XYZ file of C-alpha atoms in Angstrom:
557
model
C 82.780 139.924 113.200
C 80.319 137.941 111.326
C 80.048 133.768 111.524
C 76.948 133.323 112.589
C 74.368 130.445 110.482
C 71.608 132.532 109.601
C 69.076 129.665 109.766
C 70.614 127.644 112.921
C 69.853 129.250 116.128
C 72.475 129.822 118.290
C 72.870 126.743 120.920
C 75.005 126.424 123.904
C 76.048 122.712 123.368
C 77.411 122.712 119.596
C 79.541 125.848 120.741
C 81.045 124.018 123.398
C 81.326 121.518 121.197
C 83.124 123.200 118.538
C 85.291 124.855 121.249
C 86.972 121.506 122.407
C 87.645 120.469 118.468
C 88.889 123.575 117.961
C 91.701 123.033 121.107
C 92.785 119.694 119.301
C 95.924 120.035 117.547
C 95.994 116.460 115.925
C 93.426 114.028 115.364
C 95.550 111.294 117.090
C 94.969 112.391 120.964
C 92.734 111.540 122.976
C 91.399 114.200 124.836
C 88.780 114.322 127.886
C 84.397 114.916 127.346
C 83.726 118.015 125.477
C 81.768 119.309 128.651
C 85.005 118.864 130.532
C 87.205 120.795 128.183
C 84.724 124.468 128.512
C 82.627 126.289 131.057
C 80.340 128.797 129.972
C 79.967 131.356 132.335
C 76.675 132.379 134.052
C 77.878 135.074 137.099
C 77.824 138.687 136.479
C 81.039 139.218 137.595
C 82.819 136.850 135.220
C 80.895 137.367 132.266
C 82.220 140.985 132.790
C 85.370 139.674 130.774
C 84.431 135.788 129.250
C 81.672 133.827 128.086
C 83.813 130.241 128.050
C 86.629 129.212 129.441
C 88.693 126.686 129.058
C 90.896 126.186 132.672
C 94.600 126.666 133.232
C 94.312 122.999 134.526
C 93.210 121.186 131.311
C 95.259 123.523 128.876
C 98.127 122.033 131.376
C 96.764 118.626 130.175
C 96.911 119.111 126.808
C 99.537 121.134 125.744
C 103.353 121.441 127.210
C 103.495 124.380 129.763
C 99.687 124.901 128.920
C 101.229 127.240 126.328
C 98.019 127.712 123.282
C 99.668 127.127 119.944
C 98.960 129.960 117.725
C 97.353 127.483 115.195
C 95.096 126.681 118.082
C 93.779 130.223 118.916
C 93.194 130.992 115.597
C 90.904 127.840 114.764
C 89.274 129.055 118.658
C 89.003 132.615 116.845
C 87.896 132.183 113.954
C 85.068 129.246 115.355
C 82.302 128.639 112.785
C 79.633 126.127 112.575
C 75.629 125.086 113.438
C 74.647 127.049 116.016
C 77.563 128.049 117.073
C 77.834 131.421 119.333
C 80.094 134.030 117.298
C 83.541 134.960 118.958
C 84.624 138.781 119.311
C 88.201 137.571 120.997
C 90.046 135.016 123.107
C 92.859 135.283 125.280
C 94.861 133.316 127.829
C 94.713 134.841 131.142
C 95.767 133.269 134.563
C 92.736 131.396 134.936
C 93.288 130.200 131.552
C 91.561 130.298 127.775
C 89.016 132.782 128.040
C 86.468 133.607 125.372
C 84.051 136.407 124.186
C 81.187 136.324 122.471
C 80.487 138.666 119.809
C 77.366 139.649 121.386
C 75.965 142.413 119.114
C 75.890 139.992 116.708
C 74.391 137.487 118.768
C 71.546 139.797 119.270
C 71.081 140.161 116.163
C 70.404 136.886 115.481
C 68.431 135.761 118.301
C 66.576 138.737 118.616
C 66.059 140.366 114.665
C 63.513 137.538 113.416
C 61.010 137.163 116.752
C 63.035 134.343 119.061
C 60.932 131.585 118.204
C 62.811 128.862 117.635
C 64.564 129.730 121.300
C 61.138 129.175 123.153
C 61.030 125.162 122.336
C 62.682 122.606 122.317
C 65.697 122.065 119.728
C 64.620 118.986 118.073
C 61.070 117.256 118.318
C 61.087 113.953 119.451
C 58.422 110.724 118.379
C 56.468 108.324 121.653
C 54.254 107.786 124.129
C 54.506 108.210 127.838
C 51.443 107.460 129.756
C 51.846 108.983 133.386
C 50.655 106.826 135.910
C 49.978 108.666 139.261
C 49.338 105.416 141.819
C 48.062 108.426 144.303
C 44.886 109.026 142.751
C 44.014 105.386 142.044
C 40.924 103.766 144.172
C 42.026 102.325 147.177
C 39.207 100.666 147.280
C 37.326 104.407 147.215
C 38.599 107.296 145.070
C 40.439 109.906 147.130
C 39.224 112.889 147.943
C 41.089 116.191 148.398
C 40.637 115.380 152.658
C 42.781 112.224 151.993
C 44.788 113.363 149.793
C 48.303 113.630 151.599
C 50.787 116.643 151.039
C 53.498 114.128 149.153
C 50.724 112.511 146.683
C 49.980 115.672 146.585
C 53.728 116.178 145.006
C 53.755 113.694 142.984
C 50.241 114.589 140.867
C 51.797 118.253 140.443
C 55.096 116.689 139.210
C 53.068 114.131 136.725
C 51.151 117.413 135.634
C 54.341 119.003 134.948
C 56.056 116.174 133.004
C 53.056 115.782 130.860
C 53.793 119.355 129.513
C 57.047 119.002 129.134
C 57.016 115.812 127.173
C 54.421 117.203 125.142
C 56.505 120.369 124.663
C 58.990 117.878 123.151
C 56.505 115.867 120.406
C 55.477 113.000 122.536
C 52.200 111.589 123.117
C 50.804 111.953 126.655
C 47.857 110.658 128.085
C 46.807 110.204 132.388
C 46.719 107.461 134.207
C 44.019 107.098 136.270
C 40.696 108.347 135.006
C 38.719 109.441 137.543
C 35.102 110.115 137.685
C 33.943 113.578 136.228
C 32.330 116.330 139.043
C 34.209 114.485 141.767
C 35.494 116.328 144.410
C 39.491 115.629 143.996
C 38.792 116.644 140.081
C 36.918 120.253 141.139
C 40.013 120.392 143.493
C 42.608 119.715 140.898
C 41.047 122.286 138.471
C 42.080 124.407 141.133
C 45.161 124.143 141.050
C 45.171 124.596 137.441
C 45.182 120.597 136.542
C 43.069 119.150 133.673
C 43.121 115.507 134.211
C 41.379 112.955 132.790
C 37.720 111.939 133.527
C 34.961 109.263 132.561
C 30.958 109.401 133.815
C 30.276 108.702 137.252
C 29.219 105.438 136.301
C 31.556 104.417 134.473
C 32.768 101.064 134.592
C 36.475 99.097 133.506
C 34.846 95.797 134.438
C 35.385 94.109 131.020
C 39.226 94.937 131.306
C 39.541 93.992 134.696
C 37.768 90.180 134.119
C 40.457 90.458 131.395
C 43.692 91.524 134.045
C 42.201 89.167 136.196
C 42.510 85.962 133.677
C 45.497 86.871 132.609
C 47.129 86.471 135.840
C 45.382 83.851 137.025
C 47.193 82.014 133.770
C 49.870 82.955 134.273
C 52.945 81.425 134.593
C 54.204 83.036 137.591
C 50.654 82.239 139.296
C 51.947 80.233 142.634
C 49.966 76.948 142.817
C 49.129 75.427 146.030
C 51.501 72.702 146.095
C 54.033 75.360 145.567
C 52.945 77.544 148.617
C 52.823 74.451 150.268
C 56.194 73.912 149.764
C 57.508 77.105 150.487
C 55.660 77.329 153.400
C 56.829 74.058 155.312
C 60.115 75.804 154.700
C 58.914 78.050 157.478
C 58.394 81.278 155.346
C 54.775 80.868 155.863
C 52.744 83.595 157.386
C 50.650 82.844 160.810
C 47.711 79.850 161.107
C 44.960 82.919 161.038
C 46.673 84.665 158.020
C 46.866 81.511 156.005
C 42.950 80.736 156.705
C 41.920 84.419 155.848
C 43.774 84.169 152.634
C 43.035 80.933 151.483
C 42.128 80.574 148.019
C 43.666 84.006 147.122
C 45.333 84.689 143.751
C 49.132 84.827 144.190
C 51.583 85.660 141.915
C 55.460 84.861 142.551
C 56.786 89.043 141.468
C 60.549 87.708 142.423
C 60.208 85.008 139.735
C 58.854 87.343 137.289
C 61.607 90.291 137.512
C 64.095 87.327 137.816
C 63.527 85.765 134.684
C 62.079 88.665 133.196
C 65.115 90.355 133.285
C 63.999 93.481 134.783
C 66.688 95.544 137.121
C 66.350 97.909 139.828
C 63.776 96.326 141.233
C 63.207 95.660 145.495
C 65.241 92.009 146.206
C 62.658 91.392 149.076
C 59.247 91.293 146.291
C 58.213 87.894 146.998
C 54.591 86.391 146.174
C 51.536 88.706 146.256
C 48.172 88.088 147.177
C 46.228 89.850 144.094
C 43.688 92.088 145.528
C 40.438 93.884 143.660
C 42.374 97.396 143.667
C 45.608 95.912 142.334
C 43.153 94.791 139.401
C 41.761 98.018 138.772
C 44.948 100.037 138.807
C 46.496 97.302 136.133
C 43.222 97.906 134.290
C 43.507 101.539 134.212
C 46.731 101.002 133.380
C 45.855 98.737 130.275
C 43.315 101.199 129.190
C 46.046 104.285 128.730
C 48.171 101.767 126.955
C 45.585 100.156 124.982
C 46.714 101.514 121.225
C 50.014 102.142 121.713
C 53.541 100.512 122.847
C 54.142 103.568 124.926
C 56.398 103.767 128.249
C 54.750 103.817 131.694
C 56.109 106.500 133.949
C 54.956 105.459 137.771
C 55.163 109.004 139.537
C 55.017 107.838 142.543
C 56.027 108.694 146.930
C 58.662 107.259 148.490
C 56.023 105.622 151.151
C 54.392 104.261 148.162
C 57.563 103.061 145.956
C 57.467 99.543 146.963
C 53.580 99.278 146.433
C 54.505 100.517 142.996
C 57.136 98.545 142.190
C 54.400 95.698 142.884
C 52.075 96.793 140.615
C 54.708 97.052 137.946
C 55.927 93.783 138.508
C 52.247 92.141 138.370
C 51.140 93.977 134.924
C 54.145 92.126 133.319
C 53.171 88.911 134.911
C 49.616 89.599 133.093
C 51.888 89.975 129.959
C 52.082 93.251 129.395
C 55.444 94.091 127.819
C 55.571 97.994 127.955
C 58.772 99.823 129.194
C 57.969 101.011 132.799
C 59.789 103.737 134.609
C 59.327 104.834 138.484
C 60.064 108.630 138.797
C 60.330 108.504 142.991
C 59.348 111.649 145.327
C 60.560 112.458 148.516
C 58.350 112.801 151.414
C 56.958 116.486 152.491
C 57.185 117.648 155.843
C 55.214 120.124 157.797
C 57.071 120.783 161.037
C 54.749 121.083 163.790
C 51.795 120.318 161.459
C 49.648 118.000 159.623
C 47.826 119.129 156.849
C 45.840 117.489 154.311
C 46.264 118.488 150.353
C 42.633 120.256 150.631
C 43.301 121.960 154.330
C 47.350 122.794 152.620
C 45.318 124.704 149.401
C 42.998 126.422 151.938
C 45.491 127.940 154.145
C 47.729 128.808 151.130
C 44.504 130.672 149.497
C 43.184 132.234 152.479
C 47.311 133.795 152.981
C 47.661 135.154 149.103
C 44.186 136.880 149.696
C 45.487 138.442 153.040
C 48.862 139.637 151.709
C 46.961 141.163 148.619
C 44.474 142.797 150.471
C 47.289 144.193 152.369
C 49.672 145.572 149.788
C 46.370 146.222 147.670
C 43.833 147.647 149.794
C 40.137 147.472 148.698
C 40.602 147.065 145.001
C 40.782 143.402 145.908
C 37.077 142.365 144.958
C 35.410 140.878 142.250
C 35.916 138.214 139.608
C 39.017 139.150 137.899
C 40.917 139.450 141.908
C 39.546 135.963 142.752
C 41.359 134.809 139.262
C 44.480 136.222 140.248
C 44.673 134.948 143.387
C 43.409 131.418 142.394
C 46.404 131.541 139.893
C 49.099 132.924 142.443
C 48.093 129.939 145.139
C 48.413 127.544 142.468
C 51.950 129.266 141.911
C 52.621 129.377 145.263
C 51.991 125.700 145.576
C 53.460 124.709 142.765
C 56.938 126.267 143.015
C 56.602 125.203 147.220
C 56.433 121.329 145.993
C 58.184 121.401 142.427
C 61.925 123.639 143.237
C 63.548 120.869 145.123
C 64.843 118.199 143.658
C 62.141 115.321 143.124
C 64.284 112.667 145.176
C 64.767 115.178 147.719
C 62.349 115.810 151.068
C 60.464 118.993 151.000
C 60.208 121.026 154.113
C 56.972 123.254 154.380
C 56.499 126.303 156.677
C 52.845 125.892 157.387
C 51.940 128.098 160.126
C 49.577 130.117 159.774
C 51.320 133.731 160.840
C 54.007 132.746 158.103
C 51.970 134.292 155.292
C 53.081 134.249 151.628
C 55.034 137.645 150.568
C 53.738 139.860 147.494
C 57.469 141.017 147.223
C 60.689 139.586 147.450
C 62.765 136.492 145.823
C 60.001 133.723 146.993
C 58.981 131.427 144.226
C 55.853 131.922 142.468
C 54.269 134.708 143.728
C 58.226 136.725 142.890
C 57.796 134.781 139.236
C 54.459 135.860 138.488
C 55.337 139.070 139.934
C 57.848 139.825 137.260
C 55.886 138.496 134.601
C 53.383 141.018 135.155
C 56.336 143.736 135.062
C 56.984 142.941 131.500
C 53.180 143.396 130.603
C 52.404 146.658 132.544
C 55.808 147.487 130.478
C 54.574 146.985 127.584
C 51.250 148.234 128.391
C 52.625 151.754 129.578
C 54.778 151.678 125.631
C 51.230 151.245 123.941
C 49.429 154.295 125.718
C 52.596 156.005 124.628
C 52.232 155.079 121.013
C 48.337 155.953 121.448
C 49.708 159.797 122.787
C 52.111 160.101 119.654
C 55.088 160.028 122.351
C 56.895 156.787 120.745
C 56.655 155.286 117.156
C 55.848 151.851 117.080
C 58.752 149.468 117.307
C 60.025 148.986 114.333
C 61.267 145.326 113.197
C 64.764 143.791 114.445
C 66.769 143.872 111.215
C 66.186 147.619 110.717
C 67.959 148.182 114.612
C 71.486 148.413 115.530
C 71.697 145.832 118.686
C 75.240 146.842 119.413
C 73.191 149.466 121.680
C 72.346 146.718 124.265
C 75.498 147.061 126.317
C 74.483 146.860 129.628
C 75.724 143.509 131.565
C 72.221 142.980 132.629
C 71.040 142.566 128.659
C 73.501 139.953 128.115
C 72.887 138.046 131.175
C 69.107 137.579 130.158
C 70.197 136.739 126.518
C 72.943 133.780 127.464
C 72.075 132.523 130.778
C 67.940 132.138 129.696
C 67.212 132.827 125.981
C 69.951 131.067 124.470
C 69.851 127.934 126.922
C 66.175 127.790 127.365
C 65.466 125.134 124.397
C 68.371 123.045 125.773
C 66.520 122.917 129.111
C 63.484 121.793 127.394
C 65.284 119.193 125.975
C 65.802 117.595 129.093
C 63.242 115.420 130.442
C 62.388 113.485 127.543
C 66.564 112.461 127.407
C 66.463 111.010 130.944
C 63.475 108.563 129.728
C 65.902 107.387 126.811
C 68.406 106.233 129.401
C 68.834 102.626 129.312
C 70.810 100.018 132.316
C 69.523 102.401 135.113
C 67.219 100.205 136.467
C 63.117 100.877 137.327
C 63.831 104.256 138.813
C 64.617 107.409 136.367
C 65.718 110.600 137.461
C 64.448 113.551 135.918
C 65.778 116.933 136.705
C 62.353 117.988 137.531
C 63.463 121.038 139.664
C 64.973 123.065 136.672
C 61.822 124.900 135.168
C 61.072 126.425 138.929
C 64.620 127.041 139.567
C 65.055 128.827 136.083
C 62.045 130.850 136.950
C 62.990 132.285 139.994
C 66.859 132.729 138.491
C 65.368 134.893 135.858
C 63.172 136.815 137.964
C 65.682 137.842 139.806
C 68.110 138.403 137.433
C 65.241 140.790 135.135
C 64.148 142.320 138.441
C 67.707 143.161 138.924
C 67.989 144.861 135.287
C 64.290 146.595 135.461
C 65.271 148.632 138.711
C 68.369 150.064 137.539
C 67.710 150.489 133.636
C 64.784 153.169 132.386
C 63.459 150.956 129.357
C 61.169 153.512 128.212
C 63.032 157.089 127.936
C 62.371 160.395 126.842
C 60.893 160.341 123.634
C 63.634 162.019 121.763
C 64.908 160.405 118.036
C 68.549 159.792 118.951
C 67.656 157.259 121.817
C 64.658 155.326 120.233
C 67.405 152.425 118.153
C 68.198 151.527 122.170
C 64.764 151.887 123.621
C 63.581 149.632 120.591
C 66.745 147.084 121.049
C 65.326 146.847 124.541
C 62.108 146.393 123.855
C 62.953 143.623 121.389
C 64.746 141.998 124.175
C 62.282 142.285 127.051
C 59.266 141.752 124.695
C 61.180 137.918 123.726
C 61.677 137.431 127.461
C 57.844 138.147 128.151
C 57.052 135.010 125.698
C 59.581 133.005 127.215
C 57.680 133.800 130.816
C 54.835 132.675 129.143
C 56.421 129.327 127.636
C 58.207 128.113 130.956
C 54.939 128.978 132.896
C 52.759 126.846 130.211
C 54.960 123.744 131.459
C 53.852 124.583 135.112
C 50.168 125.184 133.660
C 50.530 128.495 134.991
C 48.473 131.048 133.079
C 50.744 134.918 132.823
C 49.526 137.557 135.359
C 48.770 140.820 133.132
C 48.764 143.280 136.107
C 49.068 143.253 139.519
């Protein structure tokens, strides 16, 4: 059966979509959220016998006796429309309205012309998002990687991610702050992969910050001394030596300013703040990322350091700034039985990837290209450690040192990059067949009959991770669109990682029970090549999640 849109690629939303329309049987109803009506499956087991279903409890809610008119099922049969997933059959079972896909002919169409469009977003979107990362601003001194704590640590990863992903999705991204060039926290965030931004070692933002610092001081939420006074014969006043070593300070009213400013989610207990020279630079640095553009200011910040944050905010729109300013909060990061610093957290992490590889390895482990691959599976390691839990969420670290990091087995990056390297020793071991005359080269998709790809493990990979993957994308740069939630946004930050690992597993899974390369014998090349289609797409979509992590792809390992 043959509906698909040649030129729409196939999208897990408009079939749903179309799904729920088709269950209406009059316009007049009004029936519950679209996402409410369907599931799609994701388990093995049940996508043995459905794709979608639609639950005996809500066919109960729409129709009497949840019997399915026959006008119904035929408009579910017979579904058509943008991106909509073909249907082989329907049926109502106990469990209720269950649907297949006709899935040779959805790998025909995802797979026949290359995948691209399934490796990116679904629509490109228009902005700017500065990312402000209040961890790495001077406090008075630049940190270094020794002060660096394990949850700033977090939240510069998670800012580094974002920045990809929004950027993924058409925005405009720049860094918040710049930090001077050959400095010790840069060298240790090229480590881990990061290019941030950077200005000479003596370079200055004083012109900006005379600027900040005028602003507020004419502003109108500057508290005058007859106000303090005031206030502080009302006995909210701080103590005799406080008030001396203060006196003459710059203070700004913040609960006045969000008040009349209209700006929600904001701490009730901001009162006035005594403007300090790093409070200046940060809303300097801050001015200089915004400086051509209205773009949106995402704080990534700690949960220790929210409320600092949320004072910073409050102050750059007292110095009339007017940009749209979002806090993206981190949980803390805990080291039972430990305390680590980010640089002391990278070492140990290192010196463990080297061990286990020397281990499983042997003496091979030398030279340049080893000391790439294991700079690329710490930052892995240390990436997927901080970056798989959800961003509100604590993180619990096992940092002892006889823990070690495992080579094998389901355990974040180093299992991820693992797997990635499968696909290209795969792929290497089909080319030195080609080179031997054992295999012809693979010919292109629409000259291959895909209905060969029936194992459950082919199908899995195509509509649990191909199909979805652009939808994930999608993501991030929704959540900033979300308006009446207050300062704080929540992104699902976690997903990427949590994909990774999902397919990894799920591909591991497939590679150790199914021989993709066989015996080179005519009748079985159309599968071998249908496979190789498949696998070779999944290789590039390794490659485009791990380019949001700014992971580079292990080639061999």
């Amino acid at each position: 059966m043959e509906n698909i849109e040649e030129s729409s690629p196939l999208r897990i939303t408009p079939t749903v979509r179309a799904l729920s329309s088709a269950l209406r049987e009059n316009g007049d109803r009004i029936f519950p959220e679209p996402e409410k009506l369907w599931f799609k499956e994701s388990s093995a087991k049940n996508l043995r016998n459905r794709d979608f279903l639609s639950p005996t409890t809500m066919l109960n809610t729409l129709y009497a006796d949840g019997q399915v008119p026959p006008a119904v099922m035929s408009r579910v049969l017979s579904l058509r429309g943008s991106g909509v997933l073909p249907v082989a059959g329907g049926e109502v079972m106990g469990e209720g309205l269950r649907v297949r896909v006709d899935r040779a002919a959805a790998f025909r169409s995802v797979l026949a012309d290359g995948a691209t469009e399934y490796l990116k977003p679904s629509s490109q979107r228009q902005g700017c998002v500065v990312l402000n990362c209040p961890a790495l601003h001077p406090k008075p001194n630049t940190p270094t990687p020794e002060t660096l704590t394990l949850g700033q640590l977090r939240t510069v990863l998670l800012a580094d991610h974002m920045g990809e992903l929004l950027r993924r999705q058409g925005f405009a991204v720049s860094y918040c702050p710049t930090l001077p060039e050959e400095s010790d926290i840069i060298t240790f965030l090229r480590a881990l992969g990061i290019d941030w931004p950077t200005a000479p070692a003596n370079w200055t933002n004083e012109e900006r910050e005379e600027k900040i610092q005028d602003a507020l001081e004419n502003s109108l939420y500057r508290e005058r001394e007859t106000e303090r006074g005031r206030r502080t014969s009302g006995g909210g006043g701080g103590s005799k030596a406080e008030e001396g070593e203060n006196e003459g300070a710059l203070r700004v009213n913040l609960k006045r300013v969000f008040q009349e400013e209209g700006l929600l989610g904001y701490d009730p207990s901001l009162g006035t703040c005594i403007v300090h020279r790093d409070s200046v630079s940060h809303l300097a640095q801050l001015d200089l990322a915004t400086a051509d553009s209205m773009a949106t200011a995402l704080h990534v910040t700690s949960c220790q350091d929210e409320f600092r944050q949320q004072q910073i905010a409050v102050l750059w729109r007292a110095s009339g700034a007017t940009h749209t300013q979002r806090h993206l909060v981190c949980g803390p990061v805990k080291t039972p039985g430990s305390h680590l610093t980010a640089a002391q957290y990278l070492q140990l992490r290192r010196g463990q990837m080297k061990e286990a590889s020397e281990m499983k390895y042997g003496d091979q482990v030398e030279g340049q290209t080893w000391d790439d691959i294991i700079r690329v599976m710490t930052s892995a390691t240390v990436r997927f450690e901080l970056l798989s839990t959800v961003h509100t969420s604590p993180v619990t670290l096992d940092v002892q040192r006889e823990g070690g990091v495992s080579t094998k087995g389901p355990r974040g990056g180093v299992f991820v990059m693992y797997n990635c390297a499968r696909l290209h020793t795969l792929f290497d071991s089909y080319e030195r067949g080609v080179e031997k005359g054992l295999y012809p080269e693979i010919p292109e998709g629409s000259q291959l009959d895909f209905s060969a790809l029936k194992e459950e493990g082919e199908w899995l990979l195509l509509f649990n991770y191909l199909i979805p993957f652009s939808e994930l994308l999608d993501q991030s740069g929704q959540a900033l669109d979300c308006e009446g939630g207050g300062a704080r946004v929540n992104i699902k930050t976690e997903q990427i990682c949590k994909f990774l690992v999902s397919l990894s597993k799920d591909f591991s899974s497939y590679y150790n029970r199914v021989h993709v390369l066989g015996e080179p014998l005519p009748h079985l090349f159309n599968q071998m090549f249908c496979r190789l289609h498949l696998l070779r797409v999944l290789r590039e979509l390794y490659h485009s999640a791990l380019d949001t992590l700014n992971l580079p792809p292990i080639r061999q390992l």
